[in-house]
Amino acid sequence: MKQGNKLIIYMLMLIITLLWGYAWVLMKDALTYMGPFTFSAFRFGTGAATLLLVVWIMKIALPPKRYWKHLVVIGLLQTSTVFLLVMYALEFVDAGQSSVLLYSMPMWSSLLAVQFLGEKITPAKMTGLLMGIVGLFTIVGWDMWVGQPLEVIVGQLLIIIAAIAWAISNTYYRRTVSGLSQLQVSAWQMFFGTIGITLAALVMEGGDTIIFNATSIYYILFTGVLASALCFTAWFFIISKIDMVTATISTLLVPIFGLTFSSVLLGEEMTVGVLTGSALIIGGIVIATISKNRN
């Protein structure tokens, strides 16, 4: 890969991890205005509408029929399953800790990439991945399940299941629809995923109160247009250009940004464990990236 292309990919990684990190704070606070499923329906409905409008303006044709079933599967996995589980769990789990648990995703993605994509994990990449995972557990605390209320433990487990679903989606994308443009994939998988979320919202929260004001509309627009439409399109571009292990390890930056924003905006505690874990994650990403460049 040319040096200029590498720089573009690294810049995209930094941008999407920064936006996703900030989005965690908004996702948590949005629960004061509406139910978790309702917010997700508005968020991804906005994201899907934005992407489909771009597709229409650019006069991009519909995907060939053979891809539709795969786009439905990706939408149900990456959009419906991941964010229904995460948003429900956010009612019980801190935003910072939630972001940490979801980004155990690189571990699951790496295992699936070896098994189903034939990728190889070099010793340096494995070192970087393990440092990142150790960093995650250092942040949340190795005793995170000790003395916790049952609903918090259930919420944490739901987020880990969401991380596995995201990892499966990444692998499924590479095996089935990587031949499509990233804009097509992002638009249509988000459209199908939004249908799943909307159905869940109508069933579970159909009669609940929804508060629309400047703040809640900002949350919907930011998470829908930037953190969803823009970031997931960029994400599909990244995982189509570089190996799964390197791409997913970079997402370990999201919890660091999420914890930083949570500390500044929500007053959540920034402990020594958080700082130590963050250092381990950054070190792991550096080791994995340097290894990739040398190879």
Coordinates of C-alpha atoms in Angstrom, one line a residue:
M1 CA 0.0 0.0 0.0
K2 CA 1.3 3.5 -0.9
Q3 CA 2.4 5.8 1.9
G4 CA -0.3 8.3 1.0
N5 CA -3.0 5.7 1.3
K6 CA -1.7 4.5 4.6
L7 CA -1.9 8.1 5.9
I8 CA -5.5 8.4 4.8
I9 CA -6.4 5.1 6.6
Y10 CA -4.7 6.2 9.8
M11 CA -6.4 9.6 9.7
L12 CA -9.8 7.9 9.1
M13 CA -9.1 5.5 12.1
L14 CA -8.3 8.5 14.3
I15 CA -11.4 10.4 13.2
I16 CA -13.9 7.6 13.6
T17 CA -12.5 6.5 17.0
L18 CA -12.7 10.1 18.3
L19 CA -16.3 10.5 17.0
W20 CA -17.3 7.1 18.4
G21 CA -15.7 7.9 21.7
Y22 CA -17.7 11.1 22.1
A23 CA -20.9 9.4 20.9
W24 CA -20.8 7.1 24.0
V25 CA -21.4 10.1 26.2
L26 CA -24.4 11.3 24.0
M27 CA -25.8 7.7 23.9
K28 CA -25.8 7.5 27.7
D29 CA -27.3 11.0 28.3
A30 CA -29.9 10.5 25.6
L31 CA -31.7 8.0 27.9
T32 CA -33.0 11.0 29.9
Y33 CA -35.1 12.0 26.9
M34 CA -36.4 8.7 25.5
G35 CA -36.1 5.0 25.7
P36 CA -32.9 3.2 24.5
F37 CA -34.6 1.5 21.6
T38 CA -36.4 4.6 20.5
F39 CA -33.2 6.7 20.5
S40 CA -31.5 4.0 18.4
A41 CA -34.4 4.0 15.9
F42 CA -34.1 7.8 15.5
R43 CA -30.3 7.6 15.4
F44 CA -30.0 4.9 12.7
G45 CA -33.1 6.1 10.9
T46 CA -31.3 9.5 10.5
G47 CA -28.1 7.7 9.5
A48 CA -29.8 5.5 6.9
A49 CA -31.8 8.4 5.4
T50 CA -28.6 10.4 5.1
L51 CA -26.7 7.6 3.3
L52 CA -29.6 6.8 1.0
L53 CA -29.9 10.4 0.1
V54 CA -26.2 10.5 -0.8
V55 CA -26.6 7.3 -2.8
W56 CA -29.5 8.8 -4.7
I57 CA -27.7 12.1 -5.4
M58 CA -24.6 10.2 -6.6
K59 CA -26.9 8.0 -8.8
I60 CA -25.5 4.8 -7.4
A61 CA -27.5 1.8 -8.6
L62 CA -29.1 -0.7 -6.3
P63 CA -26.8 -3.6 -5.3
P64 CA -27.2 -6.8 -7.4
K65 CA -29.9 -9.2 -6.1
R66 CA -27.3 -11.8 -4.9
Y67 CA -26.1 -9.3 -2.2
W68 CA -29.4 -8.4 -0.6
K69 CA -29.6 -11.3 1.8
H70 CA -26.1 -10.6 2.9
L71 CA -26.9 -6.9 3.5
V72 CA -29.9 -7.9 5.6
V73 CA -27.7 -10.2 7.7
I74 CA -25.1 -7.5 8.3
G75 CA -27.8 -5.0 9.1
L76 CA -29.4 -7.3 11.7
L77 CA -26.0 -8.1 13.2
Q78 CA -24.1 -4.9 13.2
T79 CA -26.9 -2.4 13.6
S80 CA -29.9 -4.1 15.2
T81 CA -28.2 -6.6 17.5
V82 CA -25.2 -4.6 18.6
F83 CA -27.1 -1.4 19.4
L84 CA -30.2 -2.9 20.8
L85 CA -28.1 -4.7 23.3
V86 CA -25.7 -1.8 24.0
M87 CA -28.4 0.8 24.4
Y88 CA -30.4 -1.4 26.8
A89 CA -27.3 -2.1 28.8
L90 CA -26.5 1.6 29.1
E91 CA -29.4 1.9 31.5
F92 CA -27.4 0.0 34.0
V93 CA -23.7 0.4 33.0
D94 CA -21.6 3.5 32.9
A95 CA -20.8 5.0 29.5
G96 CA -17.1 4.6 29.9
Q97 CA -17.2 1.0 31.1
S98 CA -19.7 0.1 28.3
S99 CA -17.3 1.4 25.6
V100 CA -14.5 -0.6 27.1
L101 CA -16.5 -3.8 27.1
L102 CA -17.8 -3.4 23.5
Y103 CA -14.3 -2.9 22.3
S104 CA -13.3 -6.4 23.3
M105 CA -14.5 -6.8 19.7
P106 CA -10.9 -6.9 18.3
M107 CA -10.2 -10.1 20.2
W108 CA -13.2 -11.8 18.7
S109 CA -12.6 -10.4 15.2
S110 CA -9.0 -11.6 15.3
L111 CA -10.0 -15.1 16.2
L112 CA -12.7 -15.2 13.5
A113 CA -10.3 -13.7 10.9
V114 CA -7.8 -16.5 11.5
Q115 CA -10.5 -19.1 11.3
F116 CA -12.6 -17.9 8.4
L117 CA -10.4 -15.4 6.4
G118 CA -7.1 -17.2 6.5
E119 CA -5.3 -14.3 8.1
K120 CA -2.2 -14.8 10.2
I121 CA -1.4 -13.1 13.5
T122 CA 2.2 -12.3 13.8
P123 CA 3.9 -12.4 17.2
A124 CA 4.0 -8.6 17.3
K125 CA 0.3 -8.3 16.4
M126 CA -0.6 -10.9 19.0
T127 CA 1.5 -8.9 21.6
G128 CA -0.3 -5.7 20.6
L129 CA -3.7 -7.4 20.8
L130 CA -3.0 -8.9 24.2
M131 CA -1.7 -5.6 25.6
G132 CA -4.9 -3.9 24.4
I133 CA -7.2 -6.6 26.0
V134 CA -5.2 -6.4 29.3
G135 CA -5.5 -2.6 29.1
L136 CA -9.3 -2.9 28.7
F137 CA -9.6 -5.1 31.8
T138 CA -7.2 -2.8 33.7
I139 CA -9.6 0.1 32.9
V140 CA -12.8 -1.7 34.0
G141 CA -11.1 -3.4 36.9
W142 CA -10.2 -7.1 37.2
D143 CA -12.9 -7.4 39.9
M144 CA -15.6 -5.8 37.8
W145 CA -18.1 -8.6 38.5
V146 CA -17.5 -8.7 42.3
G147 CA -20.2 -7.1 44.4
Q148 CA -22.1 -5.7 41.4
P149 CA -25.9 -5.7 41.3
L150 CA -27.4 -8.4 39.0
E151 CA -28.7 -5.9 36.5
V152 CA -25.2 -4.4 36.1
I153 CA -23.7 -7.8 35.5
V154 CA -26.4 -8.6 33.0
G155 CA -25.8 -5.3 31.2
Q156 CA -22.0 -6.0 31.0
L157 CA -22.7 -9.5 29.5
L158 CA -25.1 -8.1 27.0
I159 CA -22.4 -5.6 25.8
I160 CA -19.9 -8.5 25.4
I161 CA -22.4 -10.4 23.3
A162 CA -22.8 -7.2 21.2
A163 CA -19.0 -7.2 20.7
I164 CA -19.1 -10.7 19.5
A165 CA -22.0 -9.9 17.1
W166 CA -20.0 -7.0 15.7
A167 CA -17.0 -9.2 15.2
I168 CA -19.1 -11.7 13.3
S169 CA -20.5 -8.9 11.2
N170 CA -16.9 -7.7 10.3
T171 CA -16.0 -11.2 9.1
Y172 CA -19.2 -11.8 7.3
Y173 CA -18.7 -8.5 5.4
R174 CA -15.3 -9.5 4.2
R175 CA -16.6 -12.9 3.0
T176 CA -19.8 -11.8 1.3
V177 CA -20.1 -8.2 0.2
S178 CA -16.6 -6.7 0.1
G179 CA -17.1 -6.4 -3.7
L180 CA -19.7 -3.7 -3.2
S181 CA -18.8 0.0 -2.6
Q182 CA -18.6 0.9 1.1
L183 CA -21.3 3.5 0.6
Q184 CA -23.8 0.9 -0.7
V185 CA -23.0 -1.5 2.1
S186 CA -23.3 1.1 4.8
A187 CA -26.5 2.6 3.5
W188 CA -28.4 -0.6 3.0
Q189 CA -27.2 -2.6 6.0
M190 CA -28.2 0.5 8.1
F191 CA -31.6 0.6 6.4
F192 CA -32.3 -3.0 7.2
G193 CA -30.8 -2.7 10.7
T194 CA -33.1 0.3 11.4
I195 CA -36.2 -1.7 10.5
G196 CA -35.2 -4.3 13.2
I197 CA -34.6 -1.6 15.8
T198 CA -37.8 0.3 15.0
L199 CA -39.9 -2.9 15.4
A200 CA -38.2 -3.5 18.8
A201 CA -38.9 0.1 19.8
L202 CA -42.6 -0.1 18.9
V203 CA -43.1 -3.3 20.8
M204 CA -41.0 -2.4 23.9
E205 CA -41.4 1.4 24.1
G206 CA -44.5 2.2 22.0
G207 CA -46.2 4.2 24.7
D208 CA -43.2 5.8 26.4
T209 CA -42.6 9.5 26.6
I210 CA -40.3 11.1 24.1
I211 CA -38.8 14.5 24.8
F212 CA -37.7 16.5 21.8
N213 CA -35.6 19.6 22.5
A214 CA -32.4 21.2 21.2
T215 CA -30.3 18.8 23.2
S216 CA -32.0 15.5 22.2
I217 CA -32.2 16.5 18.5
Y218 CA -28.5 17.3 18.6
Y219 CA -27.8 13.9 20.1
I220 CA -29.8 12.2 17.3
L221 CA -28.2 14.2 14.5
F222 CA -24.6 13.8 15.8
T223 CA -24.9 10.1 16.4
G224 CA -27.0 9.5 13.3
V225 CA -25.1 11.6 10.7
L226 CA -21.5 11.5 12.0
A227 CA -21.1 8.6 14.4
S228 CA -23.3 6.3 12.2
A229 CA -23.5 7.3 8.5
L230 CA -20.0 8.8 8.2
C231 CA -18.1 6.5 10.6
F232 CA -19.6 3.2 9.5
T233 CA -19.0 4.0 5.9
A234 CA -15.3 4.8 6.8
W235 CA -15.2 1.6 8.8
F236 CA -16.2 -0.6 5.9
F237 CA -13.6 1.2 3.8
I238 CA -10.9 0.5 6.3
I239 CA -11.7 -3.2 6.8
S240 CA -11.8 -3.6 3.0
K241 CA -8.3 -2.2 2.6
I242 CA -6.2 -3.6 5.5
D243 CA -6.2 -6.9 7.4
M244 CA -8.8 -7.4 10.1
V245 CA -6.4 -7.6 13.0
T246 CA -4.7 -4.3 12.4
A247 CA -8.0 -2.6 11.7
T248 CA -9.8 -3.8 14.8
I249 CA -6.9 -3.2 17.1
S250 CA -7.1 0.5 16.2
T251 CA -10.7 0.7 17.6
L252 CA -9.2 0.1 21.1
L253 CA -8.7 3.9 21.0
V254 CA -12.5 4.4 21.3
P255 CA -12.7 3.5 25.0
I256 CA -9.9 5.9 25.8
F257 CA -11.8 8.7 24.1
G258 CA -15.0 7.5 25.6
L259 CA -13.6 7.5 29.1
T260 CA -12.0 10.9 28.6
F261 CA -15.2 12.5 27.4
S262 CA -17.2 10.7 30.2
S263 CA -14.8 12.1 32.8
V264 CA -15.0 15.7 31.4
L265 CA -18.7 15.8 30.5
L266 CA -20.4 13.3 32.9
G267 CA -18.1 13.5 35.8
E268 CA -17.2 9.8 35.7
E269 CA -14.0 9.0 37.6
M270 CA -10.6 8.9 35.8
T271 CA -8.6 6.5 38.0
V272 CA -5.0 5.2 37.9
G273 CA -6.4 2.0 36.4
V274 CA -7.9 4.0 33.6
L275 CA -4.7 5.8 32.8
T276 CA -2.6 2.6 33.1
G277 CA -5.0 0.7 30.9
S278 CA -5.0 3.5 28.3
A279 CA -1.2 3.4 28.2
L280 CA -1.3 -0.4 27.6
I281 CA -3.8 0.1 24.8
I282 CA -1.9 2.8 23.0
G283 CA 1.3 0.7 23.4
G284 CA -0.4 -2.3 21.9
I285 CA -1.7 -0.3 18.9
V286 CA 1.8 1.1 18.3
I287 CA 3.4 -2.3 18.4
A288 CA 0.9 -3.8 16.0
T289 CA 1.1 -0.9 13.6
I290 CA 4.9 -0.8 13.6
S291 CA 4.9 -4.6 12.9
K292 CA 2.6 -4.1 10.0
N293 CA 4.7 -1.4 8.5
R294 CA 7.9 -3.4 8.8
N295 CA 6.3 -6.5 7.3

